[in-house]
Coordinates of C-alpha atoms in Angstrom, one line a residue:
M1 CA -58.3 192.8 50.1
P2 CA -57.6 191.1 53.4
T3 CA -59.8 188.2 54.4
P4 CA -60.7 186.8 57.8
H5 CA -57.7 184.5 57.6
I6 CA -55.2 186.3 55.3
S7 CA -54.0 189.9 56.0
A8 CA -52.0 190.4 52.8
R9 CA -52.7 193.4 50.6
P10 CA -53.6 193.1 46.9
G11 CA -50.6 192.0 44.9
E12 CA -48.7 190.6 47.8
I13 CA -49.7 187.0 47.2
A14 CA -48.2 185.3 44.1
E15 CA -50.2 183.3 41.5
L16 CA -48.3 180.2 42.6
V17 CA -48.6 179.1 46.3
I18 CA -46.6 176.3 47.9
M19 CA -48.7 175.1 50.8
P20 CA -47.4 172.8 53.6
G21 CA -49.7 172.2 56.5
D22 CA -47.2 173.1 59.2
P23 CA -46.6 176.9 59.8
K24 CA -43.0 176.2 60.8
R25 CA -42.4 174.2 57.6
A26 CA -43.8 177.1 55.6
E27 CA -41.5 179.6 57.2
R28 CA -38.5 177.3 56.7
I29 CA -39.3 176.7 53.0
A30 CA -39.7 180.4 52.4
R31 CA -36.5 181.4 54.2
E32 CA -34.4 178.6 52.7
R33 CA -35.7 178.5 49.2
L34 CA -37.0 181.9 48.2
D35 CA -35.0 185.0 47.2
D36 CA -36.2 188.5 48.2
V37 CA -38.7 186.9 50.7
A38 CA -41.1 189.0 52.7
L39 CA -43.7 188.1 55.3
V40 CA -47.0 189.3 53.8
S41 CA -49.5 187.8 56.2
D42 CA -49.5 186.4 59.7
V43 CA -53.0 185.7 61.0
R44 CA -53.5 183.1 63.8
G45 CA -49.9 182.0 63.4
I46 CA -50.3 181.1 59.8
G47 CA -47.6 183.0 58.0
A48 CA -47.5 183.7 54.2
W49 CA -44.1 184.7 52.6
T50 CA -43.7 185.9 49.1
G51 CA -40.5 185.9 47.1
T52 CA -39.0 184.3 44.0
H53 CA -37.4 181.0 43.2
D54 CA -35.3 180.8 40.0
G55 CA -37.1 184.0 38.9
T56 CA -40.6 182.7 39.5
A57 CA -42.8 184.6 42.0
M58 CA -44.3 182.4 44.6
T59 CA -45.9 182.5 48.0
V60 CA -45.3 179.9 50.7
M61 CA -48.2 179.6 53.2
A62 CA -49.3 177.0 55.7
S63 CA -52.8 175.5 55.6
G64 CA -53.0 174.1 59.1
M65 CA -54.3 170.5 59.5
G66 CA -57.2 168.9 57.8
V67 CA -59.3 169.3 54.7
P68 CA -61.6 172.0 56.2
S69 CA -58.6 174.2 57.2
M70 CA -57.0 173.7 53.8
S71 CA -60.3 174.6 52.0
I72 CA -60.6 177.9 53.9
Y73 CA -57.2 179.1 52.9
A74 CA -57.4 177.8 49.3
T75 CA -60.9 179.3 48.8
E76 CA -59.7 182.8 50.0
L77 CA -56.5 182.5 48.0
Y78 CA -58.3 181.7 44.8
R79 CA -61.3 184.1 45.3
E80 CA -59.6 187.1 46.8
Y81 CA -55.9 187.0 45.7
G82 CA -56.0 185.7 42.1
V83 CA -54.0 182.5 42.9
Q84 CA -53.9 180.2 39.9
R85 CA -52.0 177.2 41.4
I86 CA -51.6 175.7 44.8
C87 CA -49.0 173.0 45.3
R88 CA -49.5 171.0 48.5
V89 CA -46.3 169.8 50.0
G90 CA -45.5 168.0 53.3
T91 CA -45.4 164.7 55.0
C92 CA -47.6 161.6 54.8
G93 CA -47.8 158.1 56.2
A94 CA -46.9 155.2 53.9
I95 CA -49.6 152.7 53.1
Q96 CA -47.6 150.6 50.5
E97 CA -44.7 148.6 51.8
D98 CA -42.3 150.0 49.2
V99 CA -42.8 153.6 50.2
A100 CA -40.0 154.4 52.7
V101 CA -39.2 157.4 54.9
G102 CA -37.5 160.0 52.7
D103 CA -39.2 158.9 49.5
V104 CA -41.2 161.4 47.4
V105 CA -44.9 160.7 46.9
I106 CA -46.6 162.7 44.2
A107 CA -50.4 162.3 44.4
T108 CA -52.3 161.9 41.2
T109 CA -55.6 161.8 43.1
A110 CA -56.7 162.2 46.7
H111 CA -59.4 159.9 47.8
T112 CA -61.1 161.2 51.0
D113 CA -63.7 160.5 53.6
S114 CA -64.1 164.2 54.3
S115 CA -67.6 165.6 53.9
L116 CA -66.1 168.2 51.6
A117 CA -66.1 165.6 48.8
T118 CA -69.9 165.4 48.9
T119 CA -70.7 169.1 48.9
T120 CA -70.2 169.7 45.2
L121 CA -72.5 166.8 44.1
P122 CA -74.6 165.6 47.0
G123 CA -74.7 161.9 47.2
V124 CA -71.5 161.5 45.2
S125 CA -68.1 161.1 46.9
L126 CA -65.4 162.7 44.8
S127 CA -61.7 162.0 44.6
F128 CA -59.8 165.2 43.9
G129 CA -57.2 165.0 41.1
A130 CA -54.1 167.0 40.4
S131 CA -53.8 169.4 37.5
F132 CA -52.1 167.4 34.7
D133 CA -49.6 170.1 33.9
M134 CA -48.5 170.5 37.5
L135 CA -48.5 166.8 38.0
A136 CA -46.3 166.2 34.9
A137 CA -43.9 168.9 35.9
A138 CA -43.6 167.6 39.5
V139 CA -42.9 164.1 38.3
A140 CA -40.3 165.2 35.8
Q141 CA -38.6 167.4 38.4
A142 CA -38.7 164.7 41.1
R143 CA -37.4 162.0 38.9
G144 CA -34.2 164.0 38.4
A145 CA -33.5 164.0 42.2
E146 CA -31.7 161.4 44.1
R147 CA -34.8 160.1 46.0
K148 CA -37.2 157.3 45.1
V149 CA -40.4 158.7 43.5
H150 CA -43.8 157.2 43.8
V151 CA -46.7 158.5 41.7
G152 CA -50.3 157.5 42.4
P153 CA -53.3 158.0 44.6
V154 CA -53.3 158.9 48.3
F155 CA -55.9 159.0 51.0
T156 CA -56.8 162.3 52.6
S157 CA -58.6 162.2 55.9
D158 CA -59.8 164.7 58.5
Q159 CA -59.1 162.1 61.2
F160 CA -55.5 161.5 62.4
Y161 CA -56.5 158.6 64.5
H162 CA -59.0 156.9 62.2
P163 CA -61.6 154.7 64.0
R164 CA -61.8 152.2 61.1
A165 CA -59.2 149.5 61.5
D166 CA -60.0 148.0 58.1
I167 CA -59.3 151.2 56.2
T168 CA -55.5 150.7 55.6
P169 CA -55.7 147.2 54.1
A170 CA -58.5 148.3 51.9
L171 CA -56.6 151.4 50.7
E172 CA -53.5 149.3 50.2
S173 CA -55.4 146.8 48.0
L174 CA -56.7 149.8 45.9
G175 CA -53.1 151.0 45.3
A176 CA -53.2 154.1 47.6
L177 CA -49.6 155.0 48.3
A178 CA -50.0 157.0 51.5
V179 CA -52.3 158.8 53.9
E180 CA -52.2 162.5 54.7
M181 CA -54.5 165.2 56.0
E182 CA -54.6 168.1 53.5

């Protein structure tokens, strides 16, 4: 059943969703990586394409920027479309000196200053962790590629221009690899 943000009909969204923030990146991934791809939703410029990759059905859909936007789409995908897994892909800004442009960062955990992290357990700020099976598969796949791979925590913020100048050195000392927004 269509939602306020997704117009796909039942069965048009795969159980696996690849989710970059950028709508143009979602379209590019879908068109370049999926076979038998079809646009199944296009609400507010956020397209969703479903097809197959190596015989596996998947949907590529953008999330927009920020944790609140991502949470809207993820909630509707899980609740209304039977999605089982969402894999966030995209760009990030390096925090550690050894993380270079073009390297692959696989997040084990996303620390955040988003208020979303306190809604589940008021007064407790949560770090969101990856599913172990998806994490292990992503690490195994990435390590077979020709790029340097970093595995560890990242920082996710709703603020692109963060007002706290002390945040990056603190995150670096805690081992955070990069900062991103979804």
